[in-house]
């Protein structure tokens, strides 16, 4: 069995190290795509995982397109090399809509395969992939007026990937909230938001009727002083190990139903902490298209 991992753009080194730690054997590297022997291993730095890949010998552009169409309808191209030839093949495949998403919306459910030209006469194709988006790239219709910054796109993406988001009236704790992009997302969904940050919120966000602000350190916050929350969101700028301790404190309090937290790395990537987050039962750790040198930890009940 062959599995291929497409590194998030700019994070090939992180993926390579993650695969090495997981014991995956890379047999070939095709730019950002790491082709490995064996079934898939967990790979947070992969924007997309191509399951059960097949290699197809193709004599012509037409025969390559036919071979792909014979497998299934929907295909996304990854073409770091042989780009012109690959584009001519993709043109002969059924059109797949790549319209930007209007949040809130569920991810598409139609199967989207991935393919690439390893050589002009050799296609690597996977009918089943981990992401429903072409090369793992989720694009939104952006809101240029409401949020105070672009951090809201990260939370939108996390919630689309979960297929769930806070409902009106649910209680959300937003840690590291300033200037308020995430708080704006949560409040716009109708949730009650407690925003925590020593730095202030943008006045427009603070003025939203269901938003309150606590100007204190998230690490000094006693869970009992907040009570039960449906969603704990954190985008705090801090070391991963410190965030892990905070998550453990709130998990053991039993007061939180769902977690969405950004794990931020400064300088070196802390693979041990990332693995510790991934080892929490039920957790998912992903690199989102809108993430920088960071991962997103999701724990949903
Ligand atoms: C990337 S910004 C958050 C952006 C925010 N999610 C948004 O959408 O606008 C990181 C924030 O973490 C906050 N932060 C750093 N240490 C903190 C702490 N101990 N407690 C609370 N917030 C903290 C910073 O003040 C900063 O506002």
PDB file of C-alpha atoms and ligand atoms in Angstrom:
ATOM      1  CA  UNK A   1       0.000   0.000   0.000  1.00  0.00           C
ATOM      2  CA  UNK A   2       1.225   3.487  -0.861  1.00  0.00           C
ATOM      3  CA  UNK A   3       0.245   6.615   1.089  1.00  0.00           C
ATOM      4  CA  UNK A   4       1.306  10.101   0.046  1.00  0.00           C
ATOM      5  CA  UNK A   5       1.396  13.159   2.290  1.00  0.00           C
ATOM      6  CA  UNK A   6       1.172  16.673   0.875  1.00  0.00           C
ATOM      7  CA  UNK A   7       3.004  19.037   3.211  1.00  0.00           C
ATOM      8  CA  UNK A   8       1.283  22.279   4.144  1.00  0.00           C
ATOM      9  CA  UNK A   9       2.900  24.998   2.047  1.00  0.00           C
ATOM     10  CA  UNK A  10       6.152  26.064   3.713  1.00  0.00           C
ATOM     11  CA  UNK A  11       6.156  23.191   6.214  1.00  0.00           C
ATOM     12  CA  UNK A  12       7.811  20.294   4.351  1.00  0.00           C
ATOM     13  CA  UNK A  13      10.574  20.055   6.953  1.00  0.00           C
ATOM     14  CA  UNK A  14       8.043  19.710   9.769  1.00  0.00           C
ATOM     15  CA  UNK A  15       6.150  16.991   7.886  1.00  0.00           C
ATOM     16  CA  UNK A  16       9.342  15.122   7.058  1.00  0.00           C
ATOM     17  CA  UNK A  17      10.331  15.086  10.725  1.00  0.00           C
ATOM     18  CA  UNK A  18       6.848  14.048  11.792  1.00  0.00           C
ATOM     19  CA  UNK A  19       6.878  11.139   9.306  1.00  0.00           C
ATOM     20  CA  UNK A  20      10.332  10.091  10.518  1.00  0.00           C
ATOM     21  CA  UNK A  21       9.136  10.056  14.132  1.00  0.00           C
ATOM     22  CA  UNK A  22       6.094   7.982  13.115  1.00  0.00           C
ATOM     23  CA  UNK A  23       8.346   5.443  11.384  1.00  0.00           C
ATOM     24  CA  UNK A  24       6.923   6.094   7.890  1.00  0.00           C
ATOM     25  CA  UNK A  25       9.363   5.194   5.107  1.00  0.00           C
ATOM     26  CA  UNK A  26       9.543   7.880   2.410  1.00  0.00           C
ATOM     27  CA  UNK A  27      10.299   6.185  -0.910  1.00  0.00           C
ATOM     28  CA  UNK A  28      10.048   9.270  -3.083  1.00  0.00           C
ATOM     29  CA  UNK A  29       9.693  13.025  -2.634  1.00  0.00           C
ATOM     30  CA  UNK A  30       7.842  15.000  -5.297  1.00  0.00           C
ATOM     31  CA  UNK A  31       8.306  18.604  -4.113  1.00  0.00           C
ATOM     32  CA  UNK A  32       5.764  18.933  -1.238  1.00  0.00           C
ATOM     33  CA  UNK A  33       4.441  15.391  -1.724  1.00  0.00           C
ATOM     34  CA  UNK A  34       6.048  12.614   0.345  1.00  0.00           C
ATOM     35  CA  UNK A  35       5.299   9.155  -1.052  1.00  0.00           C
ATOM     36  CA  UNK A  36       5.531   6.412   1.589  1.00  0.00           C
ATOM     37  CA  UNK A  37       5.162   2.662   1.893  1.00  0.00           C
ATOM     38  CA  UNK A  38       2.394   1.439   4.172  1.00  0.00           C
ATOM     39  CA  UNK A  39      -0.924   2.677   5.551  1.00  0.00           C
ATOM     40  CA  UNK A  40      -1.413   6.273   6.700  1.00  0.00           C
ATOM     41  CA  UNK A  41       0.102   7.497   9.933  1.00  0.00           C
ATOM     42  CA  UNK A  42      -1.157  10.590  11.775  1.00  0.00           C
ATOM     43  CA  UNK A  43       0.457  13.624  10.145  1.00  0.00           C
ATOM     44  CA  UNK A  44      -0.630  17.016  11.435  1.00  0.00           C
ATOM     45  CA  UNK A  45       1.657  18.922   9.040  1.00  0.00           C
ATOM     46  CA  UNK A  46       0.051  17.308   6.002  1.00  0.00           C
ATOM     47  CA  UNK A  47      -2.428  19.570   4.232  1.00  0.00           C
ATOM     48  CA  UNK A  48      -3.795  16.433   2.601  1.00  0.00           C
ATOM     49  CA  UNK A  49      -3.152  12.701   2.932  1.00  0.00           C
ATOM     50  CA  UNK A  50      -3.559  10.615  -0.215  1.00  0.00           C
ATOM     51  CA  UNK A  51      -4.718   7.124   0.784  1.00  0.00           C
ATOM     52  CA  UNK A  52      -4.082   3.940  -1.137  1.00  0.00           C
ATOM     53  CA  UNK A  53      -2.306   5.573  -4.091  1.00  0.00           C
ATOM     54  CA  UNK A  54      -1.998   3.909  -7.479  1.00  0.00           C
ATOM     55  CA  UNK A  55       0.642   4.487 -10.112  1.00  0.00           C
ATOM     56  CA  UNK A  56      -0.700   4.547 -13.664  1.00  0.00           C
ATOM     57  CA  UNK A  57       1.460   4.282 -16.776  1.00  0.00           C
ATOM     58  CA  UNK A  58      -0.004   6.719 -19.313  1.00  0.00           C
ATOM     59  CA  UNK A  59       0.944   7.047 -22.957  1.00  0.00           C
ATOM     60  CA  UNK A  60      -0.845  10.283 -23.766  1.00  0.00           C
ATOM     61  CA  UNK A  61      -2.772  13.169 -22.272  1.00  0.00           C
ATOM     62  CA  UNK A  62      -6.025  11.552 -23.390  1.00  0.00           C
ATOM     63  CA  UNK A  63      -5.194   8.166 -21.883  1.00  0.00           C
ATOM     64  CA  UNK A  64      -4.185   9.783 -18.568  1.00  0.00           C
ATOM     65  CA  UNK A  65      -7.511  11.646 -18.370  1.00  0.00           C
ATOM     66  CA  UNK A  66      -9.434   8.499 -19.270  1.00  0.00           C
ATOM     67  CA  UNK A  67      -7.603   6.437 -16.634  1.00  0.00           C
ATOM     68  CA  UNK A  68      -8.545   8.994 -13.977  1.00  0.00           C
ATOM     69  CA  UNK A  69     -12.163   9.321 -15.183  1.00  0.00           C
ATOM     70  CA  UNK A  70     -12.480   5.524 -15.081  1.00  0.00           C
ATOM     71  CA  UNK A  71     -11.663   5.609 -11.367  1.00  0.00           C
ATOM     72  CA  UNK A  72     -14.044   8.417 -10.310  1.00  0.00           C
ATOM     73  CA  UNK A  73     -15.455  11.819 -11.294  1.00  0.00           C
ATOM     74  CA  UNK A  74     -13.798  14.428  -9.056  1.00  0.00           C
ATOM     75  CA  UNK A  75     -10.069  15.097  -9.117  1.00  0.00           C
ATOM     76  CA  UNK A  76      -7.747  17.797  -7.801  1.00  0.00           C
ATOM     77  CA  UNK A  77      -4.395  18.264  -9.513  1.00  0.00           C
ATOM     78  CA  UNK A  78      -1.098  18.790  -7.722  1.00  0.00           C
ATOM     79  CA  UNK A  79       1.407  19.784 -10.389  1.00  0.00           C
ATOM     80  CA  UNK A  80       4.737  21.074  -9.102  1.00  0.00           C
ATOM     81  CA  UNK A  81       6.453  19.548 -12.180  1.00  0.00           C
ATOM     82  CA  UNK A  82       5.320  18.873 -15.781  1.00  0.00           C
ATOM     83  CA  UNK A  83       2.812  21.615 -15.187  1.00  0.00           C
ATOM     84  CA  UNK A  84       1.695  22.210 -18.807  1.00  0.00           C
ATOM     85  CA  UNK A  85       1.079  18.545 -19.503  1.00  0.00           C
ATOM     86  CA  UNK A  86      -0.737  18.121 -16.188  1.00  0.00           C
ATOM     87  CA  UNK A  87      -2.960  21.142 -16.919  1.00  0.00           C
ATOM     88  CA  UNK A  88      -3.928  19.611 -20.287  1.00  0.00           C
ATOM     89  CA  UNK A  89      -4.930  16.392 -18.499  1.00  0.00           C
ATOM     90  CA  UNK A  90      -6.930  18.274 -15.858  1.00  0.00           C
ATOM     91  CA  UNK A  91      -8.782  20.162 -18.645  1.00  0.00           C
ATOM     92  CA  UNK A  92     -10.076  16.818 -19.883  1.00  0.00           C
ATOM     93  CA  UNK A  93     -11.499  15.909 -16.476  1.00  0.00           C
ATOM     94  CA  UNK A  94     -14.988  16.890 -15.272  1.00  0.00           C
ATOM     95  CA  UNK A  95     -15.136  20.381 -13.793  1.00  0.00           C
ATOM     96  CA  UNK A  96     -15.009  20.460  -9.984  1.00  0.00           C
ATOM     97  CA  UNK A  97     -16.438  23.572  -8.357  1.00  0.00           C
ATOM     98  CA  UNK A  98     -13.869  25.411  -6.247  1.00  0.00           C
ATOM     99  CA  UNK A  99     -16.082  28.311  -5.195  1.00  0.00           C
ATOM    100  CA  UNK A 100     -15.039  30.090  -1.999  1.00  0.00           C
ATOM    101  CA  UNK A 101     -17.117  29.017   1.004  1.00  0.00           C
ATOM    102  CA  UNK A 102     -19.589  31.313   2.746  1.00  0.00           C
ATOM    103  CA  UNK A 103     -19.234  30.630   6.509  1.00  0.00           C
ATOM    104  CA  UNK A 104     -20.961  28.886   8.256  1.00  0.00           C
ATOM    105  CA  UNK A 105     -21.127  25.891   5.944  1.00  0.00           C
ATOM    106  CA  UNK A 106     -20.320  22.213   6.109  1.00  0.00           C
ATOM    107  CA  UNK A 107     -17.427  20.876   4.039  1.00  0.00           C
ATOM    108  CA  UNK A 108     -18.383  19.215   0.734  1.00  0.00           C
ATOM    109  CA  UNK A 109     -19.151  15.525   1.081  1.00  0.00           C
ATOM    110  CA  UNK A 110     -18.402  14.480  -2.526  1.00  0.00           C
ATOM    111  CA  UNK A 111     -15.255  12.396  -2.772  1.00  0.00           C
ATOM    112  CA  UNK A 112     -12.344  14.426  -4.149  1.00  0.00           C
ATOM    113  CA  UNK A 113      -9.333  12.476  -5.372  1.00  0.00           C
ATOM    114  CA  UNK A 114      -5.831  13.852  -5.927  1.00  0.00           C
ATOM    115  CA  UNK A 115      -3.380  13.163  -8.703  1.00  0.00           C
ATOM    116  CA  UNK A 116       0.028  14.271  -9.914  1.00  0.00           C
ATOM    117  CA  UNK A 117       2.429  13.550 -12.768  1.00  0.00           C
ATOM    118  CA  UNK A 118       5.504  11.924 -11.244  1.00  0.00           C
ATOM    119  CA  UNK A 119       6.931  11.808 -14.798  1.00  0.00           C
ATOM    120  CA  UNK A 120       5.381  12.739 -18.164  1.00  0.00           C
ATOM    121  CA  UNK A 121       4.197   9.134 -18.563  1.00  0.00           C
ATOM    122  CA  UNK A 122       3.508   8.282 -14.891  1.00  0.00           C
ATOM    123  CA  UNK A 123       0.483   9.380 -12.857  1.00  0.00           C
ATOM    124  CA  UNK A 124       0.190   8.925  -9.097  1.00  0.00           C
ATOM    125  CA  UNK A 125      -3.492   9.014  -8.074  1.00  0.00           C
ATOM    126  CA  UNK A 126      -5.494   8.557  -4.892  1.00  0.00           C
ATOM    127  CA  UNK A 127      -9.284   8.335  -5.043  1.00  0.00           C
ATOM    128  CA  UNK A 128      -9.590   8.880  -1.264  1.00  0.00           C
ATOM    129  CA  UNK A 129      -7.955  11.784   0.526  1.00  0.00           C
ATOM    130  CA  UNK A 130      -8.136  13.211   4.041  1.00  0.00           C
ATOM    131  CA  UNK A 131      -9.241  16.682   2.904  1.00  0.00           C
ATOM    132  CA  UNK A 132     -12.394  17.450   0.925  1.00  0.00           C
ATOM    133  CA  UNK A 133     -10.597  20.539  -0.453  1.00  0.00           C
ATOM    134  CA  UNK A 134      -8.174  20.603  -3.386  1.00  0.00           C
ATOM    135  CA  UNK A 135      -4.683  20.244  -1.911  1.00  0.00           C
ATOM    136  CA  UNK A 136      -6.216  20.954   1.503  1.00  0.00           C
ATOM    137  CA  UNK A 137      -6.803  24.611   0.624  1.00  0.00           C
ATOM    138  CA  UNK A 138     -10.042  25.955   2.038  1.00  0.00           C
ATOM    139  CA  UNK A 139     -10.894  29.387   0.664  1.00  0.00           C
ATOM    140  CA  UNK A 140     -13.602  31.615   2.156  1.00  0.00           C
ATOM    141  CA  UNK A 141     -15.623  34.565   0.981  1.00  0.00           C
ATOM    142  CA  UNK A 142     -13.894  36.967   3.344  1.00  0.00           C
ATOM    143  CA  UNK A 143     -15.551  39.563   5.559  1.00  0.00           C
ATOM    144  CA  UNK A 144     -13.612  42.800   5.171  1.00  0.00           C
ATOM    145  CA  UNK A 145     -15.924  44.868   7.391  1.00  0.00           C
ATOM    146  CA  UNK A 146     -16.766  42.923  10.578  1.00  0.00           C
ATOM    147  CA  UNK A 147     -13.635  41.408  12.144  1.00  0.00           C
ATOM    148  CA  UNK A 148     -10.691  43.523  13.320  1.00  0.00           C
ATOM    149  CA  UNK A 149      -8.039  41.249  11.771  1.00  0.00           C
ATOM    150  CA  UNK A 150      -7.663  38.101   9.632  1.00  0.00           C
ATOM    151  CA  UNK A 151      -7.316  35.657  12.571  1.00  0.00           C
ATOM    152  CA  UNK A 152     -11.046  34.918  12.211  1.00  0.00           C
ATOM    153  CA  UNK A 153     -10.258  32.813   9.110  1.00  0.00           C
ATOM    154  CA  UNK A 154      -8.421  30.254  11.286  1.00  0.00           C
ATOM    155  CA  UNK A 155     -11.448  29.768  13.511  1.00  0.00           C
ATOM    156  CA  UNK A 156     -13.835  29.652  10.545  1.00  0.00           C
ATOM    157  CA  UNK A 157     -11.664  26.943   9.000  1.00  0.00           C
ATOM    158  CA  UNK A 158     -11.444  24.919  12.224  1.00  0.00           C
ATOM    159  CA  UNK A 159     -15.246  25.003  12.578  1.00  0.00           C
ATOM    160  CA  UNK A 160     -15.850  24.022   8.926  1.00  0.00           C
ATOM    161  CA  UNK A 161     -13.390  21.141   9.312  1.00  0.00           C
ATOM    162  CA  UNK A 162     -15.328  20.031  12.431  1.00  0.00           C
ATOM    163  CA  UNK A 163     -18.667  20.464  10.682  1.00  0.00           C
ATOM    164  CA  UNK A 164     -19.908  22.062  13.924  1.00  0.00           C
ATOM    165  CA  UNK A 165     -19.894  25.508  15.442  1.00  0.00           C
ATOM    166  CA  UNK A 166     -21.278  27.227  18.548  1.00  0.00           C
ATOM    167  CA  UNK A 167     -25.043  27.598  18.593  1.00  0.00           C
ATOM    168  CA  UNK A 168     -26.936  30.707  19.771  1.00  0.00           C
ATOM    169  CA  UNK A 169     -26.813  30.942  23.549  1.00  0.00           C
ATOM    170  CA  UNK A 170     -23.871  28.555  24.011  1.00  0.00           C
ATOM    171  CA  UNK A 171     -21.135  29.799  26.337  1.00  0.00           C
ATOM    172  CA  UNK A 172     -17.696  30.375  24.819  1.00  0.00           C
ATOM    173  CA  UNK A 173     -14.457  31.282  26.506  1.00  0.00           C
ATOM    174  CA  UNK A 174     -12.013  32.991  24.135  1.00  0.00           C
ATOM    175  CA  UNK A 175      -8.512  33.023  25.625  1.00  0.00           C
ATOM    176  CA  UNK A 176      -5.943  35.372  24.085  1.00  0.00           C
ATOM    177  CA  UNK A 177      -8.833  37.185  22.446  1.00  0.00           C
ATOM    178  CA  UNK A 178      -7.427  40.634  21.558  1.00  0.00           C
ATOM    179  CA  UNK A 179      -8.155  42.363  19.239  1.00  0.00           C
ATOM    180  CA  UNK A 180     -11.186  40.109  18.797  1.00  0.00           C
ATOM    181  CA  UNK A 181     -11.342  38.266  15.469  1.00  0.00           C
ATOM    182  CA  UNK A 182     -12.302  34.974  17.143  1.00  0.00           C
ATOM    183  CA  UNK A 183     -14.651  36.703  19.603  1.00  0.00           C
ATOM    184  CA  UNK A 184     -16.347  38.340  16.601  1.00  0.00           C
ATOM    185  CA  UNK A 185     -16.832  34.887  14.961  1.00  0.00           C
ATOM    186  CA  UNK A 186     -18.322  33.382  18.124  1.00  0.00           C
ATOM    187  CA  UNK A 187     -20.552  36.355  18.923  1.00  0.00           C
ATOM    188  CA  UNK A 188     -21.749  36.604  15.311  1.00  0.00           C
ATOM    189  CA  UNK A 189     -22.919  32.971  15.635  1.00  0.00           C
ATOM    190  CA  UNK A 190     -25.057  34.100  18.585  1.00  0.00           C
ATOM    191  CA  UNK A 191     -22.924  32.564  21.334  1.00  0.00           C
ATOM    192  CA  UNK A 192     -22.252  34.257  24.705  1.00  0.00           C
ATOM    193  CA  UNK A 193     -18.537  35.092  24.688  1.00  0.00           C
ATOM    194  CA  UNK A 194     -16.187  35.744  27.597  1.00  0.00           C
ATOM    195  CA  UNK A 195     -13.054  37.204  25.992  1.00  0.00           C
ATOM    196  CA  UNK A 196      -9.874  37.023  28.094  1.00  0.00           C
ATOM    197  CA  UNK A 197      -6.756  39.036  27.286  1.00  0.00           C
ATOM    198  CA  UNK A 198      -4.739  41.700  29.082  1.00  0.00           C
ATOM    199  CA  UNK A 199      -4.854  43.635  25.825  1.00  0.00           C
ATOM    200  CA  UNK A 200      -8.184  45.256  25.003  1.00  0.00           C
ATOM    201  CA  UNK A 201     -10.742  44.219  22.438  1.00  0.00           C
ATOM    202  CA  UNK A 202     -11.495  46.295  19.396  1.00  0.00           C
ATOM    203  CA  UNK A 203     -14.326  48.647  20.494  1.00  0.00           C
ATOM    204  CA  UNK A 204     -16.667  47.335  17.757  1.00  0.00           C
ATOM    205  CA  UNK A 205     -16.232  43.761  19.020  1.00  0.00           C
ATOM    206  CA  UNK A 206     -16.585  44.778  22.676  1.00  0.00           C
ATOM    207  CA  UNK A 207     -19.825  46.572  21.769  1.00  0.00           C
ATOM    208  CA  UNK A 208     -21.429  43.340  20.491  1.00  0.00           C
ATOM    209  CA  UNK A 209     -24.306  42.570  22.895  1.00  0.00           C
ATOM    210  CA  UNK A 210     -23.192  39.043  23.822  1.00  0.00           C
ATOM    211  CA  UNK A 211     -19.501  39.859  24.492  1.00  0.00           C
ATOM    212  CA  UNK A 212     -17.815  40.491  27.839  1.00  0.00           C
ATOM    213  CA  UNK A 213     -14.103  41.080  28.424  1.00  0.00           C
ATOM    214  CA  UNK A 214     -11.838  40.053  31.312  1.00  0.00           C
ATOM    215  CA  UNK A 215      -8.555  41.949  31.257  1.00  0.00           C
ATOM    216  CA  UNK A 216      -6.460  39.280  32.942  1.00  0.00           C
ATOM    217  CA  UNK A 217      -4.003  36.491  32.176  1.00  0.00           C
ATOM    218  CA  UNK A 218      -5.629  33.335  30.846  1.00  0.00           C
ATOM    219  CA  UNK A 219      -3.165  31.320  32.931  1.00  0.00           C
ATOM    220  CA  UNK A 220      -4.361  32.883  36.181  1.00  0.00           C
ATOM    221  CA  UNK A 221      -8.012  32.166  35.426  1.00  0.00           C
ATOM    222  CA  UNK A 222      -9.630  29.688  37.833  1.00  0.00           C
ATOM    223  CA  UNK A 223     -12.047  27.392  35.944  1.00  0.00           C
ATOM    224  CA  UNK A 224     -14.473  27.598  38.880  1.00  0.00           C
ATOM    225  CA  UNK A 225     -14.610  31.400  38.495  1.00  0.00           C
ATOM    226  CA  UNK A 226     -15.919  30.936  34.939  1.00  0.00           C
ATOM    227  CA  UNK A 227     -18.155  27.864  35.323  1.00  0.00           C
ATOM    228  CA  UNK A 228     -19.280  25.502  32.565  1.00  0.00           C
ATOM    229  CA  UNK A 229     -18.447  26.472  28.986  1.00  0.00           C
ATOM    230  CA  UNK A 230     -19.513  24.829  25.738  1.00  0.00           C
ATOM    231  CA  UNK A 231     -16.446  25.924  23.787  1.00  0.00           C
ATOM    232  CA  UNK A 232     -13.003  26.850  25.053  1.00  0.00           C
ATOM    233  CA  UNK A 233     -11.146  28.641  22.264  1.00  0.00           C
ATOM    234  CA  UNK A 234      -7.549  29.718  22.640  1.00  0.00           C
ATOM    235  CA  UNK A 235      -5.277  31.632  20.323  1.00  0.00           C
ATOM    236  CA  UNK A 236      -2.900  32.712  23.118  1.00  0.00           C
ATOM    237  CA  UNK A 237       0.631  33.556  22.038  1.00  0.00           C
ATOM    238  CA  UNK A 238       2.554  31.146  24.304  1.00  0.00           C
ATOM    239  CA  UNK A 239       4.810  28.101  24.248  1.00  0.00           C
ATOM    240  CA  UNK A 240       3.052  24.817  23.373  1.00  0.00           C
ATOM    241  CA  UNK A 241       3.994  23.173  26.679  1.00  0.00           C
ATOM    242  CA  UNK A 242       2.288  26.007  28.577  1.00  0.00           C
ATOM    243  CA  UNK A 243      -0.857  25.682  26.465  1.00  0.00           C
ATOM    244  CA  UNK A 244      -0.842  21.922  27.088  1.00  0.00           C
ATOM    245  CA  UNK A 245      -0.845  22.507  30.859  1.00  0.00           C
ATOM    246  CA  UNK A 246      -3.711  24.995  30.468  1.00  0.00           C
ATOM    247  CA  UNK A 247      -5.725  22.495  28.399  1.00  0.00           C
ATOM    248  CA  UNK A 248      -5.090  19.785  30.994  1.00  0.00           C
ATOM    249  CA  UNK A 249      -6.263  22.098  33.794  1.00  0.00           C
ATOM    250  CA  UNK A 250      -9.514  22.820  31.979  1.00  0.00           C
ATOM    251  CA  UNK A 251      -9.999  19.197  30.899  1.00  0.00           C
ATOM    252  CA  UNK A 252      -9.615  17.957  34.440  1.00  0.00           C
ATOM    253  CA  UNK A 253     -12.057  20.617  35.675  1.00  0.00           C
ATOM    254  CA  UNK A 254     -14.764  18.823  33.659  1.00  0.00           C
ATOM    255  CA  UNK A 255     -16.280  22.225  32.858  1.00  0.00           C
ATOM    256  CA  UNK A 256     -15.473  22.330  29.118  1.00  0.00           C
ATOM    257  CA  UNK A 257     -17.312  20.451  26.361  1.00  0.00           C
ATOM    258  CA  UNK A 258     -15.271  21.413  23.266  1.00  0.00           C
ATOM    259  CA  UNK A 259     -11.782  22.784  22.698  1.00  0.00           C
ATOM    260  CA  UNK A 260     -10.378  24.678  19.684  1.00  0.00           C
ATOM    261  CA  UNK A 261      -6.839  25.848  20.429  1.00  0.00           C
ATOM    262  CA  UNK A 262      -3.966  27.134  18.337  1.00  0.00           C
ATOM    263  CA  UNK A 263      -0.597  25.567  19.211  1.00  0.00           C
ATOM    264  CA  UNK A 264       1.964  28.199  18.255  1.00  0.00           C
ATOM    265  CA  UNK A 265       5.630  27.545  17.641  1.00  0.00           C
ATOM    266  CA  UNK A 266       8.407  30.060  17.995  1.00  0.00           C
ATOM    267  CA  UNK A 267      11.674  29.162  16.266  1.00  0.00           C
ATOM    268  CA  UNK A 268      12.037  25.381  16.409  1.00  0.00           C
ATOM    269  CA  UNK A 269       8.935  23.225  16.062  1.00  0.00           C
ATOM    270  CA  UNK A 270       8.202  21.479  19.360  1.00  0.00           C
ATOM    271  CA  UNK A 271       7.279  18.041  17.992  1.00  0.00           C
ATOM    272  CA  UNK A 272       7.067  16.493  21.487  1.00  0.00           C
ATOM    273  CA  UNK A 273       4.346  18.895  22.611  1.00  0.00           C
ATOM    274  CA  UNK A 274       2.462  18.457  19.322  1.00  0.00           C
ATOM    275  CA  UNK A 275       2.546  14.682  19.882  1.00  0.00           C
ATOM    276  CA  UNK A 276       1.326  15.136  23.466  1.00  0.00           C
ATOM    277  CA  UNK A 277      -1.703  17.105  22.214  1.00  0.00           C
ATOM    278  CA  UNK A 278      -2.382  14.415  19.576  1.00  0.00           C
ATOM    279  CA  UNK A 279      -2.218  11.708  22.265  1.00  0.00           C
ATOM    280  CA  UNK A 280      -5.160  13.202  24.211  1.00  0.00           C
ATOM    281  CA  UNK A 281      -8.030  10.729  23.658  1.00  0.00           C
ATOM    282  CA  UNK A 282     -10.385  11.989  20.937  1.00  0.00           C
ATOM    283  CA  UNK A 283      -8.069  14.821  19.872  1.00  0.00           C
ATOM    284  CA  UNK A 284      -7.366  15.963  16.329  1.00  0.00           C
ATOM    285  CA  UNK A 285      -4.300  18.058  15.553  1.00  0.00           C
ATOM    286  CA  UNK A 286      -4.275  19.727  12.147  1.00  0.00           C
ATOM    287  CA  UNK A 287      -2.385  22.289  10.171  1.00  0.00           C
ATOM    288  CA  UNK A 288      -5.103  24.485   8.705  1.00  0.00           C
ATOM    289  CA  UNK A 289      -4.679  26.321   5.436  1.00  0.00           C
ATOM    290  CA  UNK A 290      -4.926  29.603   7.376  1.00  0.00           C
ATOM    291  CA  UNK A 291      -2.388  28.569  10.019  1.00  0.00           C
ATOM    292  CA  UNK A 292       1.149  29.925  10.019  1.00  0.00           C
ATOM    293  CA  UNK A 293       3.862  28.124  12.041  1.00  0.00           C
ATOM    294  CA  UNK A 294       1.159  26.655  14.246  1.00  0.00           C
ATOM    295  CA  UNK A 295      -1.229  23.715  14.535  1.00  0.00           C
ATOM    296  CA  UNK A 296      -4.834  23.560  15.677  1.00  0.00           C
ATOM    297  CA  UNK A 297      -5.938  21.223  18.477  1.00  0.00           C
ATOM    298  CA  UNK A 298      -9.567  20.099  18.342  1.00  0.00           C
ATOM    299  CA  UNK A 299     -11.350  18.094  21.012  1.00  0.00           C
ATOM    300  CA  UNK A 300     -15.081  17.773  20.559  1.00  0.00           C
ATOM    301  CA  UNK A 301     -17.679  15.897  22.557  1.00  0.00           C
TER     302      UNK A 301
HETATM  303  C1  LIG B   1      -2.568  36.015  17.971  1.00  0.00           C
HETATM  304  S1  LIG B   1      -3.163  37.092  19.170  1.00  0.00           S
HETATM  305  C2  LIG B   1      -4.837  36.580  19.260  1.00  0.00           C
HETATM  306  C3  LIG B   1      -5.695  37.050  18.130  1.00  0.00           C
HETATM  307  C4  LIG B   1      -7.167  36.813  18.389  1.00  0.00           C
HETATM  308  N1  LIG B   1      -7.487  35.385  18.418  1.00  0.00           N
HETATM  309  C5  LIG B   1      -8.043  37.469  17.362  1.00  0.00           C
HETATM  310  O1  LIG B   1      -8.752  36.760  16.650  1.00  0.00           O
HETATM  311  O2  LIG B   1      -8.028  38.699  17.268  1.00  0.00           O
HETATM  312  C6  LIG B   1      -2.469  36.429  20.619  1.00  0.00           C
HETATM  313  C7  LIG B   1      -2.972  37.070  21.895  1.00  0.00           C
HETATM  314  O3  LIG B   1      -2.517  36.321  23.011  1.00  0.00           O
HETATM  315  C8  LIG B   1      -2.515  37.239  24.084  1.00  0.00           C
HETATM  316  N2  LIG B   1      -1.845  36.699  25.269  1.00  0.00           N
HETATM  317  C9  LIG B   1      -0.539  36.468  25.467  1.00  0.00           C
HETATM  318  N3  LIG B   1      -0.351  36.002  26.725  1.00  0.00           N
HETATM  319  C10 LIG B   1      -1.585  35.946  27.304  1.00  0.00           C
HETATM  320  C11 LIG B   1      -2.034  35.551  28.581  1.00  0.00           C
HETATM  321  N4  LIG B   1      -1.201  35.134  29.523  1.00  0.00           N
HETATM  322  N5  LIG B   1      -3.355  35.619  28.824  1.00  0.00           N
HETATM  323  C12 LIG B   1      -4.222  36.052  27.892  1.00  0.00           C
HETATM  324  N6  LIG B   1      -3.836  36.423  26.664  1.00  0.00           N
HETATM  325  C13 LIG B   1      -2.528  36.386  26.377  1.00  0.00           C
HETATM  326  C14 LIG B   1      -1.860  38.474  23.484  1.00  0.00           C
HETATM  327  O4  LIG B   1      -2.154  39.625  24.264  1.00  0.00           O
HETATM  328  C15 LIG B   1      -2.491  38.505  22.091  1.00  0.00           C
HETATM  329  O5  LIG B   1      -3.577  39.391  22.062  1.00  0.00           O
END
